[in-house]
PDB file of C-alpha atoms and ligand atoms in Angstrom:
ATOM      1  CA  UNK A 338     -26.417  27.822  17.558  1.00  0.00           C
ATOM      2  CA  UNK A 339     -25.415  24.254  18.785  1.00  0.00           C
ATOM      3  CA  UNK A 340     -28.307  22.085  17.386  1.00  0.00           C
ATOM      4  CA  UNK A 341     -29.493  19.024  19.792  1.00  0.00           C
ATOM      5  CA  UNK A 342     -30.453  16.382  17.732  1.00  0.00           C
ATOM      6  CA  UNK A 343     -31.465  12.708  18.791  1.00  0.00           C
ATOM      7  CA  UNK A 344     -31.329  10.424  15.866  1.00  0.00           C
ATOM      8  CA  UNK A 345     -32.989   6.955  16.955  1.00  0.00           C
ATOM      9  CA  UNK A 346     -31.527   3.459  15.660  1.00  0.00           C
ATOM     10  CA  UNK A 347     -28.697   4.932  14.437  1.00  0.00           C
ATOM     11  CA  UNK A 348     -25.949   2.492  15.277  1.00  0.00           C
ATOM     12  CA  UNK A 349     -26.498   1.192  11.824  1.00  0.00           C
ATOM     13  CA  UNK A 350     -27.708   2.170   8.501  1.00  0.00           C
ATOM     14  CA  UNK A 351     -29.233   5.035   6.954  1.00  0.00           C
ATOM     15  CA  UNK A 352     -30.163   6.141  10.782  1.00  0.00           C
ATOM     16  CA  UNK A 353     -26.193   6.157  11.500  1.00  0.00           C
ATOM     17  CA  UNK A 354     -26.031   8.053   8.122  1.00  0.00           C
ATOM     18  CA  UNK A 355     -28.372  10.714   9.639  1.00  0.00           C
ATOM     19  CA  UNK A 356     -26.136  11.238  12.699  1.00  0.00           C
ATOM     20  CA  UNK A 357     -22.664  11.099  10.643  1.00  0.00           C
ATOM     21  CA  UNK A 358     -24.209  13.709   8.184  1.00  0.00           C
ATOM     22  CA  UNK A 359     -25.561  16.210  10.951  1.00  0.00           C
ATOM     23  CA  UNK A 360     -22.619  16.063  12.766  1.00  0.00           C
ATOM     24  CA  UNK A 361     -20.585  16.745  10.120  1.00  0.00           C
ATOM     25  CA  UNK A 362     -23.033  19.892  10.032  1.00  0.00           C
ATOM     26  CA  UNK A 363     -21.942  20.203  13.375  1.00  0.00           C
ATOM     27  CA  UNK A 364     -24.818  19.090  15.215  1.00  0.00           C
ATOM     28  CA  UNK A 365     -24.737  17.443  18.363  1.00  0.00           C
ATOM     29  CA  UNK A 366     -25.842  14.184  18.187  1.00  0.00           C
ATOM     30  CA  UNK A 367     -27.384  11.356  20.559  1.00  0.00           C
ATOM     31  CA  UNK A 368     -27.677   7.963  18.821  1.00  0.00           C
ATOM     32  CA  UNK A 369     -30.564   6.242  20.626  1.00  0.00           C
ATOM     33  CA  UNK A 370     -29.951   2.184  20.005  1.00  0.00           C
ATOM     34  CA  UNK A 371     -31.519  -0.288  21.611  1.00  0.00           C
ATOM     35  CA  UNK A 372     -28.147  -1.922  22.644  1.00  0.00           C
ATOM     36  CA  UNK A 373     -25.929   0.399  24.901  1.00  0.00           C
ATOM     37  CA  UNK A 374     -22.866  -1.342  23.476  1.00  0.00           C
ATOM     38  CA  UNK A 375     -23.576  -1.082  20.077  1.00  0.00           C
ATOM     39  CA  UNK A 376     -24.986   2.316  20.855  1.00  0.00           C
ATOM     40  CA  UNK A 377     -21.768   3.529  22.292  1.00  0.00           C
ATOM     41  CA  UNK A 378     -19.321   1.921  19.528  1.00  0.00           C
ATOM     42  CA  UNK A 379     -20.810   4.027  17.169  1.00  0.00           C
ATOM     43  CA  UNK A 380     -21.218   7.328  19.040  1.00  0.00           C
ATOM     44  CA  UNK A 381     -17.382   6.892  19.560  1.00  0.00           C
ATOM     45  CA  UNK A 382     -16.965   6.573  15.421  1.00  0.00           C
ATOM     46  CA  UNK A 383     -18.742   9.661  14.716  1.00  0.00           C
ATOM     47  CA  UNK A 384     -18.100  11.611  17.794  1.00  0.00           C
ATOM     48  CA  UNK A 385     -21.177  11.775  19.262  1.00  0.00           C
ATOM     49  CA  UNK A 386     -23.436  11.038  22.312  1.00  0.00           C
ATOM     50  CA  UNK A 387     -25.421   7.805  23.097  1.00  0.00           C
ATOM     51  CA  UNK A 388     -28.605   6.849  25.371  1.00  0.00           C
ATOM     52  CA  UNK A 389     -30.314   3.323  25.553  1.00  0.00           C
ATOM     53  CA  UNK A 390     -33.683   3.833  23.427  1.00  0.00           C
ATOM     54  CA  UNK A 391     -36.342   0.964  22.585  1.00  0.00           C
ATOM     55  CA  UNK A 392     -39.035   2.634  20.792  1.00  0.00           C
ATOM     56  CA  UNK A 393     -41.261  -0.326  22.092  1.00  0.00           C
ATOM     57  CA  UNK A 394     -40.240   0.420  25.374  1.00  0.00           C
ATOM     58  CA  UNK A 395     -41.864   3.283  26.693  1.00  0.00           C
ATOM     59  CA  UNK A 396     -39.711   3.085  30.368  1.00  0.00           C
ATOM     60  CA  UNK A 397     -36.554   2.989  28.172  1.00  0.00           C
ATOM     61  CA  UNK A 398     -37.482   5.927  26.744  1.00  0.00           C
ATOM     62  CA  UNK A 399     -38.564   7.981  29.639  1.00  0.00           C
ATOM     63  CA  UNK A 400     -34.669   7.112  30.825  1.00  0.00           C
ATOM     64  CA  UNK A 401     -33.403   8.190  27.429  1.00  0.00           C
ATOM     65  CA  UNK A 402     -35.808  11.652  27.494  1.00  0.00           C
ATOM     66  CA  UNK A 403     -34.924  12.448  31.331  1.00  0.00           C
ATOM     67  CA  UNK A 404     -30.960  11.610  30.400  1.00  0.00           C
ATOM     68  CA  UNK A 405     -31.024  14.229  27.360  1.00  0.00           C
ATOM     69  CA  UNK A 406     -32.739  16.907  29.806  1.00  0.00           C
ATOM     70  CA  UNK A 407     -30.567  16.298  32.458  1.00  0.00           C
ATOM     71  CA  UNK A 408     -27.247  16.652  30.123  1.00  0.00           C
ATOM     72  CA  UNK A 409     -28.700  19.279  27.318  1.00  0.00           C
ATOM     73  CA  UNK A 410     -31.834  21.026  28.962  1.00  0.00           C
ATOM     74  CA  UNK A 411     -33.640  21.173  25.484  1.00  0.00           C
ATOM     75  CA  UNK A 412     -33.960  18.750  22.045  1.00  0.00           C
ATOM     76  CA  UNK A 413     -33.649  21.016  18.383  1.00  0.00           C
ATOM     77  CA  UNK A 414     -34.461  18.154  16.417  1.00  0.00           C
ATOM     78  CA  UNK A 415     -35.966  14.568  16.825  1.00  0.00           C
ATOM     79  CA  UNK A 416     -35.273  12.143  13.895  1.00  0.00           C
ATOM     80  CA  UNK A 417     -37.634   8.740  14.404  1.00  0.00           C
ATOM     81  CA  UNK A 418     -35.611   7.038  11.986  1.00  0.00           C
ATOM     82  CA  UNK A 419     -35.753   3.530  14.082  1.00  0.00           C
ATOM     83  CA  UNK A 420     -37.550   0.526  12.405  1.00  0.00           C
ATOM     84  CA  UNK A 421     -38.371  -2.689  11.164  1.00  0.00           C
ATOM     85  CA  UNK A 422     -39.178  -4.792   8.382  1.00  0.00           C
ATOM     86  CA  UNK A 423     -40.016  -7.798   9.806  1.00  0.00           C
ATOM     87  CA  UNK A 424     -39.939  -9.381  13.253  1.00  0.00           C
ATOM     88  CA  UNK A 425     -36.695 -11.273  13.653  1.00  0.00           C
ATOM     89  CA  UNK A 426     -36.999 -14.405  12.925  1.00  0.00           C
ATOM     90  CA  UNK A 427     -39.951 -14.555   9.842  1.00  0.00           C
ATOM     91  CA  UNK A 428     -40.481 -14.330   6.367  1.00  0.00           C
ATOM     92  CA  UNK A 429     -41.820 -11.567   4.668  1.00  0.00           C
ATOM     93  CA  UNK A 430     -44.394 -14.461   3.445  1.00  0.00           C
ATOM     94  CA  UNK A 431     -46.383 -13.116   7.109  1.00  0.00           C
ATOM     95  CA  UNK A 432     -47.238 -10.249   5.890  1.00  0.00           C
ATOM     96  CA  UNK A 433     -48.823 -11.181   2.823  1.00  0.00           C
ATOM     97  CA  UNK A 434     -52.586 -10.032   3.522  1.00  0.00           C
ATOM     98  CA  UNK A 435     -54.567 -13.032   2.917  1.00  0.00           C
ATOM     99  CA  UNK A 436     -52.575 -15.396   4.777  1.00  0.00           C
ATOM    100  CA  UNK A 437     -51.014 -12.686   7.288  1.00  0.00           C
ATOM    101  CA  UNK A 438     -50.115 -13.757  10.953  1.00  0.00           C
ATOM    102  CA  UNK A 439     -51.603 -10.936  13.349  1.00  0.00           C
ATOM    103  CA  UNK A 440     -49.177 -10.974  15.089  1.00  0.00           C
ATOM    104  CA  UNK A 441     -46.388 -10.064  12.964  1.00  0.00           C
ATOM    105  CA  UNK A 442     -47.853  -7.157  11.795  1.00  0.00           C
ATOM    106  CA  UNK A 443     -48.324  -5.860  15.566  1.00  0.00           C
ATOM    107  CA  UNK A 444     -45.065  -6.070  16.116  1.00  0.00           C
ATOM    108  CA  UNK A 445     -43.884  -4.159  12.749  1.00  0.00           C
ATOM    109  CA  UNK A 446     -46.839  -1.930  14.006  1.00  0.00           C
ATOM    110  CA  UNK A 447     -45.188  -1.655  17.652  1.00  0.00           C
ATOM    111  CA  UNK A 448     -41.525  -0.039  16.597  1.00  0.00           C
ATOM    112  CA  UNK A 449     -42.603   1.600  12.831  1.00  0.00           C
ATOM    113  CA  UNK A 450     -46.140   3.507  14.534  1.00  0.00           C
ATOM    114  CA  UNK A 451     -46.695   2.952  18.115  1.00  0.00           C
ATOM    115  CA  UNK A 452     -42.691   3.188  18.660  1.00  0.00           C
ATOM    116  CA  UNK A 453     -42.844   6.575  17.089  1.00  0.00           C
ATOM    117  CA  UNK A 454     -45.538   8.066  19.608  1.00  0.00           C
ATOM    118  CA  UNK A 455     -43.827   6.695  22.752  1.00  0.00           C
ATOM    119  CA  UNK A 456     -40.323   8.753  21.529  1.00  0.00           C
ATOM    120  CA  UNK A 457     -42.212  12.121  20.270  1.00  0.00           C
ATOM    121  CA  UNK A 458     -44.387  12.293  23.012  1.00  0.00           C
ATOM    122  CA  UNK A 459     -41.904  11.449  25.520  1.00  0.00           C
ATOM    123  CA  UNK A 460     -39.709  14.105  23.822  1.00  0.00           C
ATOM    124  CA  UNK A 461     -42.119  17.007  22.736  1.00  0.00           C
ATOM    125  CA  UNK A 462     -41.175  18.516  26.747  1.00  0.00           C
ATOM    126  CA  UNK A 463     -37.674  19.069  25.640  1.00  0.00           C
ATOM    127  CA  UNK A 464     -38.537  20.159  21.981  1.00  0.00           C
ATOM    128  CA  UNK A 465     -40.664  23.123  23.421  1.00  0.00           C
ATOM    129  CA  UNK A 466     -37.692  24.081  24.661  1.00  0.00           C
ATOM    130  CA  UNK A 467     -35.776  24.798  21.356  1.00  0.00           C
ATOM    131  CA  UNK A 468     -36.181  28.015  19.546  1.00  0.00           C
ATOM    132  CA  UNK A 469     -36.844  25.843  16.354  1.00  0.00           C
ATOM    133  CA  UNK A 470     -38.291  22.404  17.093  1.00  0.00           C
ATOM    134  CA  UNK A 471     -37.703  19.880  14.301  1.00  0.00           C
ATOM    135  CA  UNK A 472     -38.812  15.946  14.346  1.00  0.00           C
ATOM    136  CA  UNK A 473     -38.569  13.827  11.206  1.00  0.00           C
ATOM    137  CA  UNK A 474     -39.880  10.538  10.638  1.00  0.00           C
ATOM    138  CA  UNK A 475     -38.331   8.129   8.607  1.00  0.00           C
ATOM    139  CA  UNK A 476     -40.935   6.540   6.218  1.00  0.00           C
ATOM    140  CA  UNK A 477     -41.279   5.026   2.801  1.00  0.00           C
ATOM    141  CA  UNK A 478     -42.278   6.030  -0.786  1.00  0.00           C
ATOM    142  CA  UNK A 479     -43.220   2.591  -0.592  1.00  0.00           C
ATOM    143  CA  UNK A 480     -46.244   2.987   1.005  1.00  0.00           C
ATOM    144  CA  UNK A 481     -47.527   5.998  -0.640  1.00  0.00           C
ATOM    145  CA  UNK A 482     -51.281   4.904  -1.129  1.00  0.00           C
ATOM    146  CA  UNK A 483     -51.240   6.690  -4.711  1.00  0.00           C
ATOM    147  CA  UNK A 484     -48.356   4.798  -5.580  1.00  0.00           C
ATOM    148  CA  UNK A 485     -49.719   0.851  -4.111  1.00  0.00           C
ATOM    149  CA  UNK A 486     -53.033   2.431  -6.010  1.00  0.00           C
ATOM    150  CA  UNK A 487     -51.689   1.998  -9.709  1.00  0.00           C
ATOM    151  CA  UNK A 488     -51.647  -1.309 -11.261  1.00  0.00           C
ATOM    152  CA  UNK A 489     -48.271   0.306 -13.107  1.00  0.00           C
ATOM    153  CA  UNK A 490     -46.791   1.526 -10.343  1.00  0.00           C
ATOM    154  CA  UNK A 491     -47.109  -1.008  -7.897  1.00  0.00           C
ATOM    155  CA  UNK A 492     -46.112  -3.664  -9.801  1.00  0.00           C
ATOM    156  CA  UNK A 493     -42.158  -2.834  -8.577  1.00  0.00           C
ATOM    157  CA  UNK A 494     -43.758  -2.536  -4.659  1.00  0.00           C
ATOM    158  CA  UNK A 495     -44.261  -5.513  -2.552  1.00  0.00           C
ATOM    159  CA  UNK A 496     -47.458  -6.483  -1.479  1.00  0.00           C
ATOM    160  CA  UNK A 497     -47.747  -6.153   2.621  1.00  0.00           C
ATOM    161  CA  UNK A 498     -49.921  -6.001   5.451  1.00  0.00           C
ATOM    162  CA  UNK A 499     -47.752  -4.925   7.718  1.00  0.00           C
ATOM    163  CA  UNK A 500     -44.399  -3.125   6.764  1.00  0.00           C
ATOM    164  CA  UNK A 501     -46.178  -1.127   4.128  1.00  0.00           C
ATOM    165  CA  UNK A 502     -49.143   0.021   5.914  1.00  0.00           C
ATOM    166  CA  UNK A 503     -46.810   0.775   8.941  1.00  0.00           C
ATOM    167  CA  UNK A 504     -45.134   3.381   6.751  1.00  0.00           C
ATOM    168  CA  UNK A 505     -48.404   4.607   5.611  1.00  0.00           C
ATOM    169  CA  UNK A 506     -49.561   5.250   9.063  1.00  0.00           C
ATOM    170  CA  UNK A 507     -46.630   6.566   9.750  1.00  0.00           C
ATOM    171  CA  UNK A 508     -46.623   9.262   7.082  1.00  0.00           C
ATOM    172  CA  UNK A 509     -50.790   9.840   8.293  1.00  0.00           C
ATOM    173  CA  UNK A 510     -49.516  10.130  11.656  1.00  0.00           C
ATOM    174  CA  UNK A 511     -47.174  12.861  10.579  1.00  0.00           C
ATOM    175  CA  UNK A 512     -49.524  15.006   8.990  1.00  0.00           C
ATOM    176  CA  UNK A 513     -51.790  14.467  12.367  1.00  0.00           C
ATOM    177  CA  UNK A 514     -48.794  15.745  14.433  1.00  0.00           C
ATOM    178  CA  UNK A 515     -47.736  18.835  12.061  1.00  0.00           C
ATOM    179  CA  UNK A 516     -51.610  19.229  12.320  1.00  0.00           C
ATOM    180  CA  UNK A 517     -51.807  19.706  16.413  1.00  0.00           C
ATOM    181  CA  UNK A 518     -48.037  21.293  16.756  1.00  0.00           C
ATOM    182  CA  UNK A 519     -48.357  23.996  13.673  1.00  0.00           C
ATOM    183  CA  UNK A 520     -49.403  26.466  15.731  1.00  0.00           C
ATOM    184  CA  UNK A 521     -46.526  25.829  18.383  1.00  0.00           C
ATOM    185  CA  UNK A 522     -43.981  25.811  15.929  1.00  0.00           C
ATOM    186  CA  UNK A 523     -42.626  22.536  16.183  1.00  0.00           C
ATOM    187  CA  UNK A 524     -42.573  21.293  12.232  1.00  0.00           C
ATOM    188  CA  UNK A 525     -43.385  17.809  11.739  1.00  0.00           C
ATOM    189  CA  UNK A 526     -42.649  15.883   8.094  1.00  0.00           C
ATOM    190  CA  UNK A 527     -41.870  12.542   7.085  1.00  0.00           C
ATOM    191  CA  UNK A 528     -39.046  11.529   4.412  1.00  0.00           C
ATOM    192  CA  UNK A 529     -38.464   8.728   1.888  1.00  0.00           C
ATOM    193  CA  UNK A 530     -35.174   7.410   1.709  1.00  0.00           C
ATOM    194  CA  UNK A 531     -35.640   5.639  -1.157  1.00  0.00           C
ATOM    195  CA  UNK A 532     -34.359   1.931  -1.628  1.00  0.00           C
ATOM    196  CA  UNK A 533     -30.731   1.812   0.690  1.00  0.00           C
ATOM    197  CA  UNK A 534     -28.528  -1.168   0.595  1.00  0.00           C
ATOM    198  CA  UNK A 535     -29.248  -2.416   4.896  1.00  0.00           C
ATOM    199  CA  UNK A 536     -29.957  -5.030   7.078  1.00  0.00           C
ATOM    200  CA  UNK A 537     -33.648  -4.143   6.680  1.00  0.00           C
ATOM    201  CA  UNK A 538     -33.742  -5.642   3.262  1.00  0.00           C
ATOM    202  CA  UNK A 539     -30.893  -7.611   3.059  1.00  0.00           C
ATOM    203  CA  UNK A 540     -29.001  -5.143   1.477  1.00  0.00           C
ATOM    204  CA  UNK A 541     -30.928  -5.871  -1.913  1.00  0.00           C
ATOM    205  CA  UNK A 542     -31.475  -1.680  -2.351  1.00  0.00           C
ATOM    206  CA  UNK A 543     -29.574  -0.123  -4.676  1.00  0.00           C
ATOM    207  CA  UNK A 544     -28.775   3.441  -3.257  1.00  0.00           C
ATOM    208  CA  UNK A 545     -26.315   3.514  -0.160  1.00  0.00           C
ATOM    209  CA  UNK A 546     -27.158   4.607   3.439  1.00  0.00           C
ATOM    210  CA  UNK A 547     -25.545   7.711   2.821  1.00  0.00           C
ATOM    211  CA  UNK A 548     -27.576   8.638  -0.048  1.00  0.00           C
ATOM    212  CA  UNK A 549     -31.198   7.710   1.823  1.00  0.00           C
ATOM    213  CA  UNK A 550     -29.710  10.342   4.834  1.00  0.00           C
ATOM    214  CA  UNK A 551     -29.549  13.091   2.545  1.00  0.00           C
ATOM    215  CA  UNK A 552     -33.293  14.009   2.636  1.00  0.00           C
ATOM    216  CA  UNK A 553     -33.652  13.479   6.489  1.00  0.00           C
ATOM    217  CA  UNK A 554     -30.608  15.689   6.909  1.00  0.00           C
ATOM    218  CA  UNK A 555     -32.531  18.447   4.145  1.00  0.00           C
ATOM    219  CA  UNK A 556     -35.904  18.272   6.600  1.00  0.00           C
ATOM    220  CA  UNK A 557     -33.617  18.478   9.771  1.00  0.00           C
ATOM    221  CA  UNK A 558     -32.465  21.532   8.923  1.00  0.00           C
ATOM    222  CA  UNK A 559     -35.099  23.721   7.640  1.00  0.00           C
ATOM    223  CA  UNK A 560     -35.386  27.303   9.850  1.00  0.00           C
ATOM    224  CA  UNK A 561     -37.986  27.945  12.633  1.00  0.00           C
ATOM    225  CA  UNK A 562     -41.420  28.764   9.708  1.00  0.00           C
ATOM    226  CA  UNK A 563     -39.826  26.195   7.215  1.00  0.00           C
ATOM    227  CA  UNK A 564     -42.466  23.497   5.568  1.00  0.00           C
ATOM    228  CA  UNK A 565     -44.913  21.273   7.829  1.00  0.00           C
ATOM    229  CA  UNK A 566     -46.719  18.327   7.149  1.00  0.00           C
ATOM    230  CA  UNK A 567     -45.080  17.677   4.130  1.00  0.00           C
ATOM    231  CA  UNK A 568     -43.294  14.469   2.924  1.00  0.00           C
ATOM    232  CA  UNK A 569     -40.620  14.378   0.580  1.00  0.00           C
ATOM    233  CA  UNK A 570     -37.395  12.563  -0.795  1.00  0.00           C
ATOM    234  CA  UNK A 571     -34.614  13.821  -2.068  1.00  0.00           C
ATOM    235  CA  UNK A 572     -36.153  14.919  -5.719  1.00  0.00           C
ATOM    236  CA  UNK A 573     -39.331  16.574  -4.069  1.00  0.00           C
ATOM    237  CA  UNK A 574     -42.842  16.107  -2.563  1.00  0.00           C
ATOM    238  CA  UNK A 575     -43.512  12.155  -2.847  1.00  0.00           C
ATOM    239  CA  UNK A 576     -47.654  11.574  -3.591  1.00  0.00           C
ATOM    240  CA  UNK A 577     -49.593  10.425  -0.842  1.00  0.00           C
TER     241      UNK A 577
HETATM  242  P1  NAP B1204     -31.432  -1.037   9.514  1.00  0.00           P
HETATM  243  O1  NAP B1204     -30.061  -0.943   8.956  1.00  0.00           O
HETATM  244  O2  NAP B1204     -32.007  -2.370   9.818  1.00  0.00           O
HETATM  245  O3  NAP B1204     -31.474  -0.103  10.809  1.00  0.00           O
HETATM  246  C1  NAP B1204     -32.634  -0.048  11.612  1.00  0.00           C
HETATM  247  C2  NAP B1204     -32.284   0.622  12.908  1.00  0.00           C
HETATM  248  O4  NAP B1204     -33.464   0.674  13.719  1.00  0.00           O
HETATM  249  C3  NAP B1204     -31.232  -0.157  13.705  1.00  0.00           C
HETATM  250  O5  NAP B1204     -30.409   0.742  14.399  1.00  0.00           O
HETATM  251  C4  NAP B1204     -32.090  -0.939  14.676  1.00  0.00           C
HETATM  252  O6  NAP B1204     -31.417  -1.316  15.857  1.00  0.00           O
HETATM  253  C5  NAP B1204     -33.140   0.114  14.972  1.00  0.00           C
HETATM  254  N1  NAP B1204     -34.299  -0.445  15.664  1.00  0.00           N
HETATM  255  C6  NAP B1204     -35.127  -1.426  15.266  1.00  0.00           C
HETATM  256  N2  NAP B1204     -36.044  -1.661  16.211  1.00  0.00           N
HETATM  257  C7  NAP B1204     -35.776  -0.804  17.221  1.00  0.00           C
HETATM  258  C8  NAP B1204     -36.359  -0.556  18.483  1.00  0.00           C
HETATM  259  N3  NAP B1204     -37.418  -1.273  18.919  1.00  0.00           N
HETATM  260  N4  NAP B1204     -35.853   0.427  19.265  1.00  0.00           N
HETATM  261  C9  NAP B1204     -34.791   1.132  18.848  1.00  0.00           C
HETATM  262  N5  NAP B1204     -34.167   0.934  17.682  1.00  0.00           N
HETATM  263  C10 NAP B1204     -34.676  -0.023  16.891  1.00  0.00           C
HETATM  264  O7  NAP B1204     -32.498  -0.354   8.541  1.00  0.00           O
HETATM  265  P2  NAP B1204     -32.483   1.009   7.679  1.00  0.00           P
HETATM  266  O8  NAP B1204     -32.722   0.621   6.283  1.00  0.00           O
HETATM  267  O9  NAP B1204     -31.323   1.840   8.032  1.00  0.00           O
HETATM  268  O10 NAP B1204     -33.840   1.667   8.215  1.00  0.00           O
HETATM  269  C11 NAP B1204     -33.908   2.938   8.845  1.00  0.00           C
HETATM  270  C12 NAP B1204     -35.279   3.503   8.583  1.00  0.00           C
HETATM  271  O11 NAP B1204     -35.436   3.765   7.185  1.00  0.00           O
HETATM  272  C13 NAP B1204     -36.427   2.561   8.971  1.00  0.00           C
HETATM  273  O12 NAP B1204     -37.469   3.287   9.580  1.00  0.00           O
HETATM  274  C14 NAP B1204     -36.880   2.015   7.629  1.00  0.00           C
HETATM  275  O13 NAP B1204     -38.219   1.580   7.651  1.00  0.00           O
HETATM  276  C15 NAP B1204     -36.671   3.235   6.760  1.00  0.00           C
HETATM  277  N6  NAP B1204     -36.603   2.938   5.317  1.00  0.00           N
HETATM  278  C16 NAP B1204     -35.589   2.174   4.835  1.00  0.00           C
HETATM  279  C17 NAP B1204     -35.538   1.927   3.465  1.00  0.00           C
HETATM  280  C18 NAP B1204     -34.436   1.096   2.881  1.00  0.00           C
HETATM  281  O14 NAP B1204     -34.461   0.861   1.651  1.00  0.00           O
HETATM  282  N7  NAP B1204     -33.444   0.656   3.638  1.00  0.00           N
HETATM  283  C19 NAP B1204     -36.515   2.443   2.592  1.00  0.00           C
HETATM  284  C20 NAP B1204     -37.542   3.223   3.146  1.00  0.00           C
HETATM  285  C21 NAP B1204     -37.575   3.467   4.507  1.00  0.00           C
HETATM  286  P3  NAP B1204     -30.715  -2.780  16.020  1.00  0.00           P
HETATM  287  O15 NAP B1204     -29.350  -2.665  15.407  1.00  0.00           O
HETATM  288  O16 NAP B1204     -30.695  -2.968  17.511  1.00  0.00           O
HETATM  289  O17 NAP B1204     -31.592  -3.772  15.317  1.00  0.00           O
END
């Protein structure tokens, strides 16, 4: 069956990676970007579809839902893959907890948590629809609590109070969902990429885009009864 997949921010970066990857699986794919020209360029590169999607817009995203009903009638799989490190514009010294600026970290909060809600909710109509619902959100090993929890291991992970605990609350927000949809059959699970070579960090990661798609592509694919609630990388589960 033709799969309808919406991939958002994936003009660029591992989110683009997603899109190339499933389409290669022969998936049809909408990039949601926030710009429609940027959007477009690369749906034209990888053959795909495009909408205009700001996750913090919640209007833009009501276009982008009612545009992908009106040309597909249904959504297979959702991939919130859309995010940010930092606002443009400021140092990562922001988001350092004891000298944090509030606002900062609402506006990580905005695209990484609240941005995700706006797009599944907005969505969920059209995954009902599918005969296997699948939405997959983009999150970080990063901010596993276990991990940030030991002195050894968080030594390599920076300390933040606002693009790590986005990510956290994004993978808790994950379980919540897989929680409430389980019995509808839409499976919900979050995904690490690991560290990618992007804008987000200044390409300072040392695994390419292509390699941090591969376990978003993995959870985008599992059948109708596959795992829920679960969040994983590309080796396996990744602690809490
Ligand atoms: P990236 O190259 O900076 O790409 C981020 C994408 O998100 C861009 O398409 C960007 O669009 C889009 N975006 C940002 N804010 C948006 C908004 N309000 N509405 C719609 N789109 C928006 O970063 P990336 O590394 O590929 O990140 C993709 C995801 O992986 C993020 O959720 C990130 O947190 C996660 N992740 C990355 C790493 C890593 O090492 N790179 C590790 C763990 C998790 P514009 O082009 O318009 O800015």
């Amino acid at each position: 069956m033709n799969e309808i997949t919406l991939v958002t921010g994936a003009n660029k970066g591992i989110g683009r990676e997603i899109a190339a990857q499933l389409a290669a699986l022969g998936h049809t794919i909408v990039v949601g970007a926030r710009s429609a020209e940027l959007g477009e360029k690369a749906a034209a590169e990888l053959g795909a579809d495009s909408v205009v999607l700001d996750v913090t817009d919640p209007a833009s995203v009501a276009v982008a839902a009612d545009a992908i009903e009106a040309r597909y009638g249904r959504l297979d799989v959702l991939i919130n893959n859309a995010g940010i490190s930092r606002p443009p514009g400021t140092d990562l010294s922001n988001q350092r907890p004891a000298s944090a600026d509030v606002g900062t970290l609402r506006a990580i909060f905005e695209t990484n948590f609240f941005g995700v809600v706006t797009v599944t909710n907005a969505l969920l109509p059209l995954l009902r629809r599918s005969a296997a619902p699948r939405i997959v959100n983009v999150s970080s090993g990063a901010a596993s609590l276990a991990r940030n929890a030991d002195p050894e291991l968080a030594v390599h992970l920076p300390i933040s109070a606002g693009y790590t605990p986005s990510k956290t609350a994004l993978t808790a927000l994950t379980i919540q969902y897989a929680r409430e949809l389980r019995a509808d059959g839409v499976l919900v699970n979050a995904v690490c990429p690991g560290y990618c070579a992007t804008d987000l960090n200044d390409h300072s990661g040392y695994r390419t885009p292509a390699q941090g798609a591969v376990a978003a592509v993995r959870m985008a694919t599992i059948p109708a009864g596959g795992p829920t609630g679960t969040f994983v990388d590309d080796e396996g589960p990744v602690p809490w």
